[in-house]
mmCIF file of C-alpha atoms in Angstrom:
data_model
loop_
_atom_site.group_PDB
_atom_site.id
_atom_site.type_symbol
_atom_site.label_atom_id
_atom_site.label_comp_id
_atom_site.label_asym_id
_atom_site.label_seq_id
_atom_site.Cartn_x
_atom_site.Cartn_y
_atom_site.Cartn_z
ATOM 1 C CA MET A 1 203.889 -29.817 59.603
ATOM 2 C CA ARG A 2 207.034 -29.894 61.712
ATOM 3 C CA LYS A 3 210.459 -30.142 60.215
ATOM 4 C CA LYS A 4 212.746 -33.085 60.714
ATOM 5 C CA ARG A 5 215.227 -33.114 63.554
ATOM 6 C CA ALA A 6 218.695 -31.997 62.535
ATOM 7 C CA LYS A 7 221.233 -34.781 62.051
ATOM 8 C CA LYS A 8 224.216 -35.033 64.366
ATOM 9 C CA ARG A 9 227.322 -33.953 62.530
ATOM 10 C CA ILE A 10 230.438 -36.044 62.894
ATOM 11 C CA LEU A 11 233.205 -34.101 64.605
ATOM 12 C CA LEU A 12 236.486 -34.656 62.781
ATOM 13 C CA PRO A 13 239.644 -34.967 64.888
ATOM 14 C CA ASP A 14 242.230 -32.217 64.667
ATOM 15 C CA PRO A 15 245.117 -32.720 62.212
ATOM 16 C CA ARG A 16 247.989 -32.466 64.708
ATOM 17 C CA PHE A 17 246.919 -34.643 67.648
ATOM 18 C CA GLY A 18 243.969 -36.578 66.257
ATOM 19 C CA SER A 19 241.751 -35.647 69.201
ATOM 20 C CA THR A 20 238.106 -34.683 68.979
ATOM 21 C CA ALA A 21 238.333 -32.906 72.352
ATOM 22 C CA VAL A 22 240.833 -30.477 70.811
ATOM 23 C CA THR A 23 238.491 -29.831 67.888
ATOM 24 C CA ARG A 24 235.574 -29.210 70.247
ATOM 25 C CA PHE A 25 237.684 -26.763 72.277
ATOM 26 C CA VAL A 26 238.868 -24.926 69.151
ATOM 27 C CA ASN A 27 235.277 -24.660 67.891
ATOM 28 C CA ASN A 28 234.356 -22.907 71.132
ATOM 29 C CA LEU A 29 237.476 -20.728 70.906
ATOM 30 C CA MET A 30 236.731 -19.659 67.324
ATOM 31 C CA LEU A 31 235.451 -16.162 66.584
ATOM 32 C CA ASP A 32 233.625 -15.141 63.377
ATOM 33 C CA GLY A 33 234.229 -18.536 61.738
ATOM 34 C CA LYS A 34 238.022 -18.211 61.719
ATOM 35 C CA LYS A 35 238.934 -21.767 62.608
ATOM 36 C CA ASN A 36 242.456 -21.573 61.187
ATOM 37 C CA THR A 37 243.300 -18.631 63.462
ATOM 38 C CA ALA A 38 241.806 -20.463 66.445
ATOM 39 C CA PHE A 39 243.943 -23.532 65.693
ATOM 40 C CA LYS A 40 247.047 -21.321 65.470
ATOM 41 C CA VAL A 41 246.277 -19.752 68.848
ATOM 42 C CA PHE A 42 245.671 -23.155 70.444
ATOM 43 C CA TYR A 43 248.781 -24.779 68.969
ATOM 44 C CA THR A 44 251.052 -21.895 69.995
ATOM 45 C CA ALA A 45 249.635 -22.128 73.519
ATOM 46 C CA LEU A 46 250.420 -25.850 73.593
ATOM 47 C CA ASP A 47 253.922 -25.175 72.238
ATOM 48 C CA THR A 48 254.625 -22.733 75.067
ATOM 49 C CA ILE A 49 253.293 -25.261 77.577
ATOM 50 C CA SER A 50 255.542 -27.982 76.173
ATOM 51 C CA SER A 51 258.579 -25.683 76.298
ATOM 52 C CA LYS A 52 257.935 -24.866 79.972
ATOM 53 C CA ILE A 53 256.989 -28.386 81.067
ATOM 54 C CA GLU A 54 259.347 -30.968 79.655
ATOM 55 C CA GLU A 55 258.143 -33.836 81.850
ATOM 56 C CA GLU A 56 254.717 -34.291 80.281
ATOM 57 C CA GLU A 57 253.326 -33.944 76.806
ATOM 58 C CA ALA A 58 251.281 -30.797 76.175
ATOM 59 C CA LEU A 59 248.173 -32.744 75.157
ATOM 60 C CA VAL A 60 248.208 -34.617 78.480
ATOM 61 C CA VAL A 61 248.358 -31.284 80.333
ATOM 62 C CA PHE A 62 245.419 -29.993 78.256
ATOM 63 C CA GLU A 63 243.335 -33.094 78.973
ATOM 64 C CA LYS A 64 244.117 -32.826 82.692
ATOM 65 C CA ALA A 65 243.050 -29.165 82.627
ATOM 66 C CA LEU A 66 239.750 -30.106 80.960
ATOM 67 C CA GLU A 67 239.224 -32.788 83.592
ATOM 68 C CA ASN A 68 239.833 -30.255 86.380
ATOM 69 C CA VAL A 69 237.422 -27.727 84.880
ATOM 70 C CA SER A 70 234.568 -30.125 84.207
ATOM 71 C CA PRO A 71 232.024 -30.756 86.980
ATOM 72 C CA HIS A 72 232.602 -33.839 89.139
ATOM 73 C CA VAL A 73 228.920 -34.737 89.529
ATOM 74 C CA GLU A 74 226.470 -34.619 86.664
#
């Protein structure tokens, strides 16, 4: 008898920006289950981006970078 299909888990938004895209990125960034360290690395990277670019918000720059990296045609 085959087992049941695994349920989709709800992805919680990150605590700082409230974005699920950030959580998905941090989950891929994480090594050995150390999510807190991955969040620290990501947030410090966004802080350095926001200090260098004062025109736009750091989250907007991150979302634009994800848009540029993703394939245009599926």
